[in-house]
Amino acid sequence: MASFLFRTIQSHSFLLCPTTLLRRNNGAFYCSMKSTHTQTATQEKQQPPPKIKSSPQGNQAKTRTLDRISKEYEAIIGIETHVQLSTLTKAFCTCPYNYGAQPNTSVCPICMGLPGALPVVNSKVVEFAVKLGLALNCKLSFNSKFDRKQYFYPDLPKGYQISQFDIPIATGGYLDVDLPVEYGGGHRRFGITRVHMEEDAGKLLHADDGEYSQEITFPIIYALQVDLNRAGVPLLEIVSEPDMRTGLEAAEYAAELQRLVRYLGVSNGNMQEGSLRCDVNVSIRPVGQSKFGTKVEIKNLNSFSSINRAIDFEIARQALLYSQGKADQIVQETRLWEEGSQKTVTMRKKEGLADYRYFPEPDLPEVILNKEYVDSIQSSLPELPEMKRRRYEEMGLSMQDVLFLANDINVARFFDATIEKGADVKLAANWIMGDIAAYMKNEKLTINEIKLSAAELAELIASIKGATISGKIGKEILFELMAKGGTVKGIIIEKDLVQIVDPSEIEKMVDKVLSENPKQLEQYRGGKTKLQGFFAGQVMKISKGKANPGLLNKILLEKLNAKS
Amino acid sequence: MLSTLHHPPRRLSRFFPANNKPRHFHTKPVLSSSQPVTDQSPSSTSPPESQILSIHHSLLSREVTATQLAETYLSRLKLAEPQLKSFIHVSNNVLKEAQSIDDKIKRNENVGPLAGVLVGVKDNICTVDMPSTAGSRVLENYRPPFDATAVKKVKEFDGIVVGKTNLDEFGMGSTTESSSFQVTANPWDISRVPGGSSGGSAAAVSARQCVVSLGSDTGGSVRQPASFCGVVGLKPTYGRVSRYGLIAYASSLDVIGCFGSSVADTGILLSAISGHDRLDATSSKQEVPDFTSQLISASLLESKPLKGLKVGVIRETLENRVDSGVKSTVLGAVSHLEELGCTLSEVSLPSFSLGLPAYYILASSESSSNLSRYDGVRYGNQAAAEDLNALYGDSRAKGFGSEVKMRILMGTYALSAGYYDAYYKRAQQVRTLIQKSFKTALDENDILISPAAPSAAYKIGEKKNDPLAMYSGDIMTVNVNLAGLPALVLPCGFVEGGPVGLPVGLQMIGAAFDEGKLLKVGHIFEQTLQGCRFVPPLIADGIPQ
């Protein structure tokens, strides 16, 4: 147990708060209780991580030129990721956070920064930070602290953000990534500089259209409102070493981080909701040069593929400037990725380094971890994506299968549960990646939403292997199970689908077919042996698909060839 | 907590011997002409009594009603207010709340130990039904949606919040002159300052506008005004009282403290507001004893009641820059302690003089951050502006007074990149040194003593334009905040000045969470101090029309 003051806070009688406190009639900003944003509180379903797409943009000739130029340069890419933690309450107060809730409905004196209100650390935030720190193979700081990062912005109620500065809770780790097979595959290890805890800011909201925005553009401040629902929501900031060299590597790093936080259960990792936000730093240098080039920060990256494409665009842009002798035009700035034009554009130039005047947060005691606490978290860690992939690999699965199965924690869990019930590894993988995945895709369901259980899939696989049912019937049963549920045994009995394995019964059916088709029999015996398929089909038809195919063929062949 | 106070007659018999019945001044208003002036003058020798216990006793014995009491206090408050200006806001609910206590008593229900006690609350402590401005224009008319934990506790013990007392803006100042709204006068001489920043709370108790009051002490803001106004001021150990609802000046130094006209009253009030609070991560889980249980009535005292108590006199506090009058009064108090049986020794705190600069760096740094939230966006006064920087700049330029602006500037400077190590970090190192030297001194001594301030109350305006002179007046008190220790200031004598002389406060510093010992020693000191009566002439003479 971390030994600082862990406690939950009583909810405040915030309803007593006079509305004058929340509304500003005479001025520019106010926290509106009235919604101009109609989104409901229901959270978007957690979708399995999308696969990263390559960038077929631009004409091929141009791409080729850029490729050539790019080969002479090496890109240095680092990523800062903000992960929003899925704690029940905010970092320093007891307000819950629900994405898309009505503006300013999840606020209290503490997260609004009212005079006299004080923060108290939510112990879950520390727990989640330790979890992620351990999962990222970091060294933990047993004595860390919170600091104040100070700047003015209307979405920052206290005028400072509670963050961690010189002693982050975790430092010096790494993240292992397996690159997709279709892009050549390969294993990479990317360094993690640090992980630290901090709080999120609120959001700016345009009064006229209810749209959220990142920036204030003047002179429309009078049309802006502030939504403080997100203020005080806990974040972990993860800073990578500048170890990535391509857009793909960066995107795969981000995807692996998403996988990790979902495996750990510390965040839903949803990029669309802003639960996982990546800011990317890109610089390039001529191959062989050790000095780093000027780095450019890219924001507004809302998907893995936009990370990939934005970086590749930026590398090409910088490489082109280099090759044209205009390297001085690469300046330290923040650029915005524009999805529409597939370009990065200047958002703001850095006007020197911002001075955040960090100092230790005097309202919070130091964060002190002890060994037992860390050990108990370490021992409670689930199997992480990298460990899972290595285990699947050892089970004999191909890398393609491994990556597919381990990509989504729920799919991996389903697979593991199926294996645990004794199912054949390769068969289970094939079923999940084949018919089950296709069904999920068509019906837009997650693996937890289909009616099929892992136990029944194992049963199904066993039934086919044990020849109770044929593969074809197995497939029918599978779809029935996915759509309606039930048990394999139940459906077999209900629909009388048990495979016919009694040779005499099959013999009878074969005899019947042969006697009913004398003409074809004659042709067969005349040398048209292709007709074996016809006879097999007929027998299968009479058996309603239940005849054991091996047995059927054996008996059929014997009979066909017997009298010739 | 406070359980013994539910049986006032038994407790009172220890506080007040049978032959010395408590004087119920509330039933005989001191303003009335029947009150002989001489009885109230400093030459009178009757020791101060616990007004809280006295009120409790007379309420339960039906000698007086809470409503009558409240009316008496309110009328005195209103009479004195035009000259004193102790209050920024006076509650409209005092009589209603008093009535509900009377109803409880009528129904023979239990009432809390603060029942019928009118409590003044410094205006930087949040109250749900009253404005809480921290003395700043930027929070003019601001009404918080919650009570500070200390206020909540006062109310839970049936105390009545009478109003919000004046202070230097955000607690930054030593005179109340930097309040955005008014300057409070010292009841002993209305041409003088009451001290600060809790000047309103000190003046209000001194002039008996309320029974006790809450203040806050960041660098001496309870102790120095207590000294200037001749009342008892208690700065608890950092963490003893929840800061939740205290509008922050410097979070690592701020403490809510108590004012009373007797040591017992401050002890009772401290018992009520102390304790761990889940809403303040820096509040301590240290057990809260009944601070009044060790208070012994004067008649039961032995001839050497403090025999064996080791008292260290801090040498550096009696060196130059201390008024000779103050020095001799404090030395008189030292002899008095000696007579009571204390073993006295001189203690040197070599880092003492470093406390002042370290304090001003740390307090300014933290305040520059704590005051960032007053940006005009969510609450408080907002300037009309065309763009964001102007909105921030104008709202803050118009909202803050000059003292606050100066400290924000100093703090912002001290925390700036490139200066942090030279200022903030170094000041923290000094703070550690000071903590260590106090620890050593308090390992060898039970308590340490010093003057509460280098001078008695000075004239309004005297130091207004000389901030360094004003800051240097905090020399006696800031070290205690840096060390987080408890300290009790109680009047120990007079120096010349004003119509009848000016009170001088003695500061007693104890080990962390040892408020009980300070109160015990302070109580014996107060009960045995001869020839002093700390009731200001404003009351004694009746309020001049």
PDB file of C-alpha atoms in Angstrom, chain A residues 24 26-28 222, chain B residues 375-377 380-387 390-399:
ATOM      1  CA  ARG A  24     -21.355  34.815 -16.569  1.00  0.00           C
ATOM      2  CA  ASN A  26     -21.428  40.047 -18.606  1.00  0.00           C
ATOM      3  CA  GLY A  27     -18.343  38.432 -19.851  1.00  0.00           C
ATOM      4  CA  ALA A  28     -16.608  36.206 -22.258  1.00  0.00           C
ATOM      5  CA  TYR A 222     -17.340  35.972 -26.757  1.00  0.00           C
TER       6      TYR A 222
ATOM      7  CA  ASP B 375      -8.552  34.970 -13.760  1.00  0.00           C
ATOM      8  CA  GLY B 376     -12.088  36.277 -14.060  1.00  0.00           C
ATOM      9  CA  VAL B 377     -13.198  33.263 -16.095  1.00  0.00           C
ATOM     10  CA  GLY B 380     -15.148  36.891  -9.226  1.00  0.00           C
ATOM     11  CA  ASN B 381     -14.837  40.150 -11.043  1.00  0.00           C
ATOM     12  CA  GLN B 382     -14.218  39.931 -14.770  1.00  0.00           C
ATOM     13  CA  ALA B 383     -12.984  42.797 -16.862  1.00  0.00           C
ATOM     14  CA  ALA B 384     -14.588  43.435 -20.230  1.00  0.00           C
ATOM     15  CA  ALA B 385     -11.900  42.629 -22.775  1.00  0.00           C
ATOM     16  CA  GLU B 386     -11.434  42.018 -26.456  1.00  0.00           C
ATOM     17  CA  ASP B 387      -8.947  39.224 -26.237  1.00  0.00           C
ATOM     18  CA  ALA B 390      -6.491  41.498 -21.937  1.00  0.00           C
ATOM     19  CA  LEU B 391      -9.211  39.574 -20.130  1.00  0.00           C
ATOM     20  CA  TYR B 392      -6.652  38.036 -17.803  1.00  0.00           C
ATOM     21  CA  GLY B 393      -4.562  41.173 -17.452  1.00  0.00           C
ATOM     22  CA  ASP B 394      -7.421  43.572 -16.804  1.00  0.00           C
ATOM     23  CA  SER B 395      -9.357  41.269 -14.485  1.00  0.00           C
ATOM     24  CA  ARG B 396      -6.283  40.767 -12.362  1.00  0.00           C
ATOM     25  CA  ALA B 397      -5.065  44.350 -12.588  1.00  0.00           C
ATOM     26  CA  LYS B 398      -8.424  45.622 -11.339  1.00  0.00           C
ATOM     27  CA  GLY B 399      -9.057  42.789  -8.913  1.00  0.00           C
TER      28      GLY B 399
END
